[in-house]
Short mmCIF file of C-alpha atoms in Angstrom, two decimals:
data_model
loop_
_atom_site.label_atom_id
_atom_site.label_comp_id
_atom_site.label_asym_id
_atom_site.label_seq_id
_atom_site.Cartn_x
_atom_site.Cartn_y
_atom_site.Cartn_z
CA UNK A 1 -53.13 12.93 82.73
CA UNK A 2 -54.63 16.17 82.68
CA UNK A 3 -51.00 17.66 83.64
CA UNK A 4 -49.43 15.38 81.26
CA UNK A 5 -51.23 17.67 78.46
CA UNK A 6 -51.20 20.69 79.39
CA UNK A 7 -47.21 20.29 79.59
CA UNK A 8 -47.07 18.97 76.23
CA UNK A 9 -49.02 22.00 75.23
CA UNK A 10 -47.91 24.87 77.30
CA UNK A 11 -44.27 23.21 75.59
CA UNK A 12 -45.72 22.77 72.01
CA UNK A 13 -46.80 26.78 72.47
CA UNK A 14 -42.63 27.75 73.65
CA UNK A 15 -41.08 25.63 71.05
CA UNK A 16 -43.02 26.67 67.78
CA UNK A 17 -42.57 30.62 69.07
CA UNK A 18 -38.78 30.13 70.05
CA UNK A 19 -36.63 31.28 67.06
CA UNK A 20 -33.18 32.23 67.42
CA UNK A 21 -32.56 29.70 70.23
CA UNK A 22 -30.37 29.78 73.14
CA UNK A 23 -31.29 32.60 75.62
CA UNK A 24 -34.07 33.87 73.44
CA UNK A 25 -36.49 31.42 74.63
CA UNK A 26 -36.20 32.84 78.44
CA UNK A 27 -38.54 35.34 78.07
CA UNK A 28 -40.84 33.37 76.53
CA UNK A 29 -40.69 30.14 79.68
CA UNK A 30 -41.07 33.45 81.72
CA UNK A 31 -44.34 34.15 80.37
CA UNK A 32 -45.62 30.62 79.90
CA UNK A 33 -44.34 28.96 82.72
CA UNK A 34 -43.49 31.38 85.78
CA UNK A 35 -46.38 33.80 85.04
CA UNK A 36 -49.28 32.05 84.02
CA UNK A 37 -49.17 28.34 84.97
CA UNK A 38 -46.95 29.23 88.10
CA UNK A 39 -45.34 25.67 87.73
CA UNK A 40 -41.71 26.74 88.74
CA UNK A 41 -40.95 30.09 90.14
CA UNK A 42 -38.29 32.88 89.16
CA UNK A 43 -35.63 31.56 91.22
CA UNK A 44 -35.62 27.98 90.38
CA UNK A 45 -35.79 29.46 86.49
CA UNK A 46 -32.33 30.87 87.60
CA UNK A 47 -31.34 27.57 88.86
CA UNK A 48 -32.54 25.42 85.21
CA UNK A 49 -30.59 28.81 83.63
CA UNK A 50 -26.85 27.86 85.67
CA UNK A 51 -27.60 24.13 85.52
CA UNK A 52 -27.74 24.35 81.65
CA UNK A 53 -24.68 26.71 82.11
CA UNK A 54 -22.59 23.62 83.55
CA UNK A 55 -24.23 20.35 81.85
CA UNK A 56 -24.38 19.83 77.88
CA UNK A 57 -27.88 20.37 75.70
CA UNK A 58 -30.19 23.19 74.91
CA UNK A 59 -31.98 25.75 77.40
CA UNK A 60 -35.42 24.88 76.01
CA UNK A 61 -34.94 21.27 76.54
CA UNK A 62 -33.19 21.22 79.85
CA UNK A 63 -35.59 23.49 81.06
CA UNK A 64 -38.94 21.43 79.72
CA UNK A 65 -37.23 18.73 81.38
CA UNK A 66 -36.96 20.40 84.50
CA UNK A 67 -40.62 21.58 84.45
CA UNK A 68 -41.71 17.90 83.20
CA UNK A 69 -40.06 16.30 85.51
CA UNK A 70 -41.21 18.30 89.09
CA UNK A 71 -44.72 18.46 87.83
CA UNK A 72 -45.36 15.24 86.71
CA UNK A 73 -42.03 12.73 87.34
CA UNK A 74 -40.29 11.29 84.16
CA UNK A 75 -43.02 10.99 82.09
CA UNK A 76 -43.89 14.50 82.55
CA UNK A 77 -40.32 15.61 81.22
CA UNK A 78 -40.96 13.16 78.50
CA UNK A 79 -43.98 14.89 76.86
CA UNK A 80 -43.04 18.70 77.71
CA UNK A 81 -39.48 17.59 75.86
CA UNK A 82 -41.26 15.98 72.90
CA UNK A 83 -43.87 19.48 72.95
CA UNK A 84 -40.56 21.63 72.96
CA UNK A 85 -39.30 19.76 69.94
CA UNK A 86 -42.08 18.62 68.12
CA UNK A 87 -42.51 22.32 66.02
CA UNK A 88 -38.77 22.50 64.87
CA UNK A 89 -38.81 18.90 64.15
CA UNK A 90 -41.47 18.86 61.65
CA UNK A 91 -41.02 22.29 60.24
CA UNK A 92 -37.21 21.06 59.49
CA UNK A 93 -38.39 18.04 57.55
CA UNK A 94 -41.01 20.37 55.77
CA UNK A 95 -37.94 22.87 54.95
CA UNK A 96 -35.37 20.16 54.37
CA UNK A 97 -37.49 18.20 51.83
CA UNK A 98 -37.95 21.78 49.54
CA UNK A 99 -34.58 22.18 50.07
CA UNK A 100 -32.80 19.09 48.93
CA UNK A 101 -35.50 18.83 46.05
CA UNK A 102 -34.63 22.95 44.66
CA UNK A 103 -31.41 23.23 46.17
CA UNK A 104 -29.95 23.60 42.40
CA UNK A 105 -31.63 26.52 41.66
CA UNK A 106 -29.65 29.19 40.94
CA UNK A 107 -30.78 32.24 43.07
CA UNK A 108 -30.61 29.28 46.21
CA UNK A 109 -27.23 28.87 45.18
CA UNK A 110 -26.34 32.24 45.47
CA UNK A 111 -27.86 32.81 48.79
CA UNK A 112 -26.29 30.02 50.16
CA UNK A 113 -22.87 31.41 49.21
CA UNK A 114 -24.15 34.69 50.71
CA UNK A 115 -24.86 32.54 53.95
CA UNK A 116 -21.99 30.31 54.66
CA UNK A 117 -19.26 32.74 55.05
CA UNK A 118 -21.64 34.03 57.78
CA UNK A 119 -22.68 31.10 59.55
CA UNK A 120 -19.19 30.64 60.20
CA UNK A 121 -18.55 33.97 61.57
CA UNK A 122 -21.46 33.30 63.81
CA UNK A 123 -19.74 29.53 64.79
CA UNK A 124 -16.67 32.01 65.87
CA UNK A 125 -18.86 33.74 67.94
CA UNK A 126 -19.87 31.03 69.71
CA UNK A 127 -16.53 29.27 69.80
CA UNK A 128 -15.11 32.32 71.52
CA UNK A 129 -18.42 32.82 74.19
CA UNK A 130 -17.26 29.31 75.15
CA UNK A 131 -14.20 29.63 75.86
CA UNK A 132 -14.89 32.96 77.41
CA UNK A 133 -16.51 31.48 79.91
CA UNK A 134 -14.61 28.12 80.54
CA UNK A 135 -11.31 29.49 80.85
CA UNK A 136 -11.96 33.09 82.24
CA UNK A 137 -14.55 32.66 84.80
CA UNK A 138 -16.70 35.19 81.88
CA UNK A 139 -14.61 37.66 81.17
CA UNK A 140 -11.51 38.42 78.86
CA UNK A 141 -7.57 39.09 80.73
CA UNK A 142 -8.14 42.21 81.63
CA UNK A 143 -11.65 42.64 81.98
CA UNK A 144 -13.23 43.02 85.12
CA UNK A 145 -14.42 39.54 87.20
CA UNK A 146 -12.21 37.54 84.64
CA UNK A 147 -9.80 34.87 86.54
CA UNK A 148 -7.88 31.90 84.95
CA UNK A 149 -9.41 28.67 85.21
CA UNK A 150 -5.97 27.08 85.30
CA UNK A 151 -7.53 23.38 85.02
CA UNK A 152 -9.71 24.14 81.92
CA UNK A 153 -7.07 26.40 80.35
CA UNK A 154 -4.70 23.29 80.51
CA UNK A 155 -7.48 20.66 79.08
CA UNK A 156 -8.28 23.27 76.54
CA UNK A 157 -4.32 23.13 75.69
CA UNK A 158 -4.12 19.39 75.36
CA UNK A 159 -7.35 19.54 73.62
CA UNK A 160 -5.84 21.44 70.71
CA UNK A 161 -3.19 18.89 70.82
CA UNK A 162 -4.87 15.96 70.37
CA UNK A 163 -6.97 17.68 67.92
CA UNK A 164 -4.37 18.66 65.80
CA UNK A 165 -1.89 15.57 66.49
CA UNK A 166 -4.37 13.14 66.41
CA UNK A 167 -7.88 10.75 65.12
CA UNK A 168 -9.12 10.60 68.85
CA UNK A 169 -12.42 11.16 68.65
CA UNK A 170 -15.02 14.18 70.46
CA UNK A 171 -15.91 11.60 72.98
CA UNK A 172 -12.41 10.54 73.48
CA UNK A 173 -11.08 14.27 74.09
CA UNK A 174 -14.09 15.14 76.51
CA UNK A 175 -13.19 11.77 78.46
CA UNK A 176 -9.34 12.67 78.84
CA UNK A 177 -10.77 16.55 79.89
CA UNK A 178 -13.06 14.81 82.02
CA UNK A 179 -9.99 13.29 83.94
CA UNK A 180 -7.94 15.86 84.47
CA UNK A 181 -10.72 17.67 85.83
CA UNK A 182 -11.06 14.90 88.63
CA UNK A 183 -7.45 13.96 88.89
CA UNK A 184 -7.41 18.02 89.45
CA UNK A 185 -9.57 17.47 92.67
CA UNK A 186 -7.27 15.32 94.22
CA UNK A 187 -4.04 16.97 93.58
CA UNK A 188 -4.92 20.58 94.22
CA UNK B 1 -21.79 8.44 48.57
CA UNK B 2 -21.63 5.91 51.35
CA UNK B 3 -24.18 6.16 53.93
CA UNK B 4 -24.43 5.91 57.74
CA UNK B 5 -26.08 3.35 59.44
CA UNK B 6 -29.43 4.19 61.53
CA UNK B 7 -28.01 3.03 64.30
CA UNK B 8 -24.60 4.88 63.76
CA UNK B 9 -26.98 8.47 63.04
CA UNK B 10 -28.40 7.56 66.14
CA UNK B 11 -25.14 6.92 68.35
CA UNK B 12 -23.08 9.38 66.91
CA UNK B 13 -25.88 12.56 67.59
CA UNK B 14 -26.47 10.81 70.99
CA UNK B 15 -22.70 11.26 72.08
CA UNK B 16 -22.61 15.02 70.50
CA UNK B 17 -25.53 16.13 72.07
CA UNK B 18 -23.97 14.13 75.35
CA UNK B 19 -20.91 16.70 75.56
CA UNK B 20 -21.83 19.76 73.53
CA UNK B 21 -21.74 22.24 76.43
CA UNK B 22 -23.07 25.99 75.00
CA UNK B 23 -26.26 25.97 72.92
CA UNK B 24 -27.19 27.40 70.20
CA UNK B 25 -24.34 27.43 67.44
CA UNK B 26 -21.53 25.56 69.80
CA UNK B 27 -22.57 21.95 68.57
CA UNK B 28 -22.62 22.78 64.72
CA UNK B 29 -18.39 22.47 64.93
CA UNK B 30 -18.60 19.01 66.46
CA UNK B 31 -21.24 17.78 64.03
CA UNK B 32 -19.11 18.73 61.52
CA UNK B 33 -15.80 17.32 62.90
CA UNK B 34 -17.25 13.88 63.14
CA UNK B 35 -19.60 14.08 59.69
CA UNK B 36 -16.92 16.22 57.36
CA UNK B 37 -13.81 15.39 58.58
CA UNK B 38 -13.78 11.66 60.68
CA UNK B 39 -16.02 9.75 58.47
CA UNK B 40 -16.58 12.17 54.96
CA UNK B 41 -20.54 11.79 54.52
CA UNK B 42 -20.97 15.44 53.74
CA UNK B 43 -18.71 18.20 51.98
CA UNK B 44 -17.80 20.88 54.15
CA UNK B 45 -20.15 23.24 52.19
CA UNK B 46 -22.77 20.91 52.36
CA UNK B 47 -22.58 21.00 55.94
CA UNK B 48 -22.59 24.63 56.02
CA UNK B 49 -25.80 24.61 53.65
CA UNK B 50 -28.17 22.78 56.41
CA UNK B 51 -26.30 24.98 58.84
CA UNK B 52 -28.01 27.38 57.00
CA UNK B 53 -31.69 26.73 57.23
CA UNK B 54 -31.54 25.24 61.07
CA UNK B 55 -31.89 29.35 62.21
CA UNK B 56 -35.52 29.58 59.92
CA UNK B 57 -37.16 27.80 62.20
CA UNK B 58 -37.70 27.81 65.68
CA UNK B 59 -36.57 25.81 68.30
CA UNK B 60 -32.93 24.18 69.84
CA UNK B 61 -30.73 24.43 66.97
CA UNK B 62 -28.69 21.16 68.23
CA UNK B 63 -31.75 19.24 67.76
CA UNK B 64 -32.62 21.11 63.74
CA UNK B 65 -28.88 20.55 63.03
CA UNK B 66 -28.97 16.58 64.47
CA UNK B 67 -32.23 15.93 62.16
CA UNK B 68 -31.13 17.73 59.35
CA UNK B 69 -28.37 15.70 59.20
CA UNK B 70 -29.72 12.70 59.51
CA UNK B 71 -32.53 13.81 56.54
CA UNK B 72 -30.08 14.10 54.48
CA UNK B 73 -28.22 10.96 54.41
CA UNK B 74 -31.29 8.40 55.22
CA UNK B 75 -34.22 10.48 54.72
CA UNK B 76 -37.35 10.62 56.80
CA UNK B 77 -36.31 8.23 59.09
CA UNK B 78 -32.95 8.95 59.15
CA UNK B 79 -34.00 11.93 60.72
CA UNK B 80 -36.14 10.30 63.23
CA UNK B 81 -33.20 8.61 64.72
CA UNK B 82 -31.10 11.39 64.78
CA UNK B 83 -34.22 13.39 66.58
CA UNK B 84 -34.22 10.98 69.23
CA UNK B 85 -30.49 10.40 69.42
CA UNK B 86 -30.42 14.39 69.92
CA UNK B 87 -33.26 14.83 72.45
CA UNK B 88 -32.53 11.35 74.54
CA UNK B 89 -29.13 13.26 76.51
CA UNK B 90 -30.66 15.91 77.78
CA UNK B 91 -33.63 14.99 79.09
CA UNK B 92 -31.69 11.86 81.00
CA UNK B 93 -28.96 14.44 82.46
CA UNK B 94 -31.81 16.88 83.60
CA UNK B 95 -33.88 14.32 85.41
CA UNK B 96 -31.01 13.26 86.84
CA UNK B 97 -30.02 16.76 88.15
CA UNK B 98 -33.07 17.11 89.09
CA UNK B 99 -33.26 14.64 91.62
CA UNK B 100 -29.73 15.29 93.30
CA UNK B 101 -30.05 18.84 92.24
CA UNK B 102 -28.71 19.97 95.94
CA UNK B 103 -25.85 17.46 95.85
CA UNK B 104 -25.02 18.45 91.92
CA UNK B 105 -24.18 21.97 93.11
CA UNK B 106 -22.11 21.32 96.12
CA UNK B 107 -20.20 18.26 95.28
CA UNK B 108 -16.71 19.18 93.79
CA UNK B 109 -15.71 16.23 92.03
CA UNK B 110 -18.75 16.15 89.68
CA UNK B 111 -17.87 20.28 89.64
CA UNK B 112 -14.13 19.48 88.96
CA UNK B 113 -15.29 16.68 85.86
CA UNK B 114 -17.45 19.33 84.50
CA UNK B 115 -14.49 22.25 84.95
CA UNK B 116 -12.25 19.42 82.68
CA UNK B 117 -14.94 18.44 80.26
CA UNK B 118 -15.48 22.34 79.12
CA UNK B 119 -11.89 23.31 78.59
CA UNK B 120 -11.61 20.10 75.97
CA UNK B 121 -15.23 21.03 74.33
CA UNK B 122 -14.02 24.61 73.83
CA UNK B 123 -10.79 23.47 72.55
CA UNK B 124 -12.41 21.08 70.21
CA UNK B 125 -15.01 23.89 68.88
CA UNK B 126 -12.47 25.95 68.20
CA UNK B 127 -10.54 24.10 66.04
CA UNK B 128 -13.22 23.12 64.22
CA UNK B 129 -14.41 26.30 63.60
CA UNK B 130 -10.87 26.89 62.04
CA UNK B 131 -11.88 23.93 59.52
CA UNK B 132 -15.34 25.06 58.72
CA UNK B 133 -13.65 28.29 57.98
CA UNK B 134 -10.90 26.65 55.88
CA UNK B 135 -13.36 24.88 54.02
CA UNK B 136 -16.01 28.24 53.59
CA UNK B 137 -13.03 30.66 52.38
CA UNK B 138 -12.07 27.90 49.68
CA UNK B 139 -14.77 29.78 46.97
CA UNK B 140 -15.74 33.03 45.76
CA UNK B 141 -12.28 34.00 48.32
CA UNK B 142 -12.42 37.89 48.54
CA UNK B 143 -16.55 37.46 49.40
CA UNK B 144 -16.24 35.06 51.42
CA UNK B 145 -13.62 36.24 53.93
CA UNK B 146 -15.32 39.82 53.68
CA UNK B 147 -18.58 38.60 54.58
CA UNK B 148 -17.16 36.25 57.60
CA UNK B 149 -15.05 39.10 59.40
CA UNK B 150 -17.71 41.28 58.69
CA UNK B 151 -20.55 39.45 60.59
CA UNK B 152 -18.36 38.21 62.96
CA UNK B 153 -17.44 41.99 63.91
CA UNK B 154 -20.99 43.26 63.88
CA UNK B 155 -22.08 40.11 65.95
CA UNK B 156 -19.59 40.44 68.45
CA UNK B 157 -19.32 43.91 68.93
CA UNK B 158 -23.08 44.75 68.81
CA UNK B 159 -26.44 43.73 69.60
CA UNK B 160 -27.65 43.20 66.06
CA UNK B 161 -30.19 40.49 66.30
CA UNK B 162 -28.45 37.37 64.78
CA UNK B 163 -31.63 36.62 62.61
CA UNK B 164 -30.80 40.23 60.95
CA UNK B 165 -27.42 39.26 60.39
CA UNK B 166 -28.42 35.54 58.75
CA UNK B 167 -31.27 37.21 56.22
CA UNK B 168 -28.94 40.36 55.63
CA UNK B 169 -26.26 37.78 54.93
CA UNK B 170 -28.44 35.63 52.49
CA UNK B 171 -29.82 39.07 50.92
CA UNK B 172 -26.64 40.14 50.16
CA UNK B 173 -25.68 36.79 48.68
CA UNK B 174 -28.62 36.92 46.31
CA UNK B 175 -27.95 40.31 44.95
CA UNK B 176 -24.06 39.86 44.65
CA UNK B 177 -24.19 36.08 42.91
CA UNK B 178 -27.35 36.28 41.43
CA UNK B 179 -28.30 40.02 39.93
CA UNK B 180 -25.06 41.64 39.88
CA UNK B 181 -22.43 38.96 38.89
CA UNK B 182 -24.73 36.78 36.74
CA UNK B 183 -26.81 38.99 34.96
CA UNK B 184 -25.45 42.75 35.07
CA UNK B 185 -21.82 41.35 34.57
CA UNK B 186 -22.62 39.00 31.92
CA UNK B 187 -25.28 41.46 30.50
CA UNK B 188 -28.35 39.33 31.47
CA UNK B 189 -30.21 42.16 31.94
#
């Protein structure tokens, strides 16, 4: 029980310091987690780091889960999850109720034209570290350690197909990449 | 405006959150494919407007993005479903790893799944991101495609904090729409 708390909290402290998101919260499970209440060590940190790397879902919350769940089974990743989230979560409602109440005011207006243009310069940015990694093993042609991940650059290929040709879903197109991933195994 | 069921907030962030691979920015494309442009509950600009405020506060932006969403179309507990629809996936797929952690790493079919799945998510980001652009550039043109290219160079060419960029960004905004166009052009002042 004890543990069961001081997960939630040692959590509740990470996710209401954690802006930015992503990798910026490292430093921060470093502190918390490795340092002070020794629960996982540096290495395994490295491990939660490549595991989010290959599976879908947020660093913070795949690595509260990971902590949760070796110190205390699932119920343990239970509360540090809900601790991670529990800051955003209500400081979004907080933010999202002024919003949609002012959100006609003019100067608000004009800072949201300000910001849109650039979130989706930012999406780019994201788009591209994606694929930089899926399909290039990291790196750019050309760059050094960059290879051709011939089985993602050909599900990446159909996925702009079906994207463009057709209404199959996100679900769908992950499913059909998930196959030729595995039908990839057995042929090659 | 027609609205989403709770249980179809729920699903819906559930299966994004299920096969968003990335962090940080990389789901807000397939939000936006399924909410914008499959089922029409939000404009494209709307969408980019609670895009907007998910990077003031802290935390996974997948999960501010999920509840923001579902605030928005069915209120308080609209976004209580989408919270849990966005937080259930990864803490199942984590405890899972966790247990067959040594067999995750080695075994080559889940690898070779994983290898497929990630080739289709980036595929389906990207083309996204072409919408969201589409739909972005559509007002105030010239601004708008200065101010993408030009954040998009800085952020991917140098280590400008991306919380500079965002309130530089919304700064910028304020004094272009609000101070110089409204009131110095239109003699407001």
């Amino acid at each position: 029980m004890a543990m069961l708390w001081d997960l939630f909290v040692t959590f509740l402290t990470i996710g209401s310091t954690a802006f930015g998101g992503g990798y910026a919260v490292m430093p921060l499970i470093t502190r918390y987690v490795v340092e002070e209440r020794q629960w996982i060590t540096i290495v395994e940190l490295a491990d939660v780091t490549s595991i989010s790397q290959m599976t879908p879902g947020p660093i913070i919350l795949n690595s509260a889960t990971f902590v949760g769940v070796k110190m205390a089974g699932f119920m343990g990743g239970v509360v540090a999850t809900l601790g991670s989230v529990l800051p955003s979560f209500i400081l979004i409602l907080i933010l999202g109720y002024y919003f949609f109440k002012h959100s006609d005011l003019a100067f608000i207006q004009a800072i949201l034209s300000g910001l849109r243009p650039a979130i989706v310069g930012l999406i780019l940015i994201a788009s591209l570290a994606l694929i930089q990694t899926s399909l290039f093993n990291g790196a750019w042609p050309g760059m050094e350690g960059s290879s051709f991940n011939l089985v993602a650059i050909l599900t990446f290929i159909v996925g702009i197909l079906i994207s463009s040709k057709t209404k199959i879903d996100t679900l769908g197109i992950v499913t059909i990449g998930g196959l030729i991933g595995l039908a990839s195994y057995f042929i090659l | 405006m027609e609205k989403p069921s709770l249980f179809r907030l729920a699903s819906s962030f559930f299966k994004i959150n299920m096969v968003t691979f990335g962090g940080g920015y990389s789901i807000i494309p397939v939000i936006s494919k399924t909410y914008v442009e499959k089922w029409g509950y939000l404009s494209e600009e709307e969408m980019l407007n609670l895009i907007a405020l998910c990077p003031s506060v802290p935390g996974a932006m997948a999960v501010n993005a999920s509840v923001l969403v579902g605030y928005r179309l069915r209120g308080k507990t609209g976004a209580l479903v989408s919270f849990i629809g966005a937080i259930l996936p990864p803490l199942f797929i984590i405890t899972a790893v966790f247990y067959f952690y040594a067999e995750f790493q080695s075994n080559q079919i889940i690898q070779a799944v994983l290898n497929g799945m990630r080739g289709a998510v980036s595929a389906i980001m990207l083309y996204a991101t072409f919408n969201m652009a589409k739909g972005a550039l559509k007002s105030n043109k010239i601004f708008s495609i200065l101010m993408m290219s030009s954040i998009f160079l800085i952020g991917y060419f140098s280590d400008v904090p991306t919380v500079a960029l965002i309130l530089s960004a919304g700064a910028i905004g304020f004094f272009y729409f609000r101070i110089f166009k409204t009131l110095v052009l239109k003699g407001g002042l």
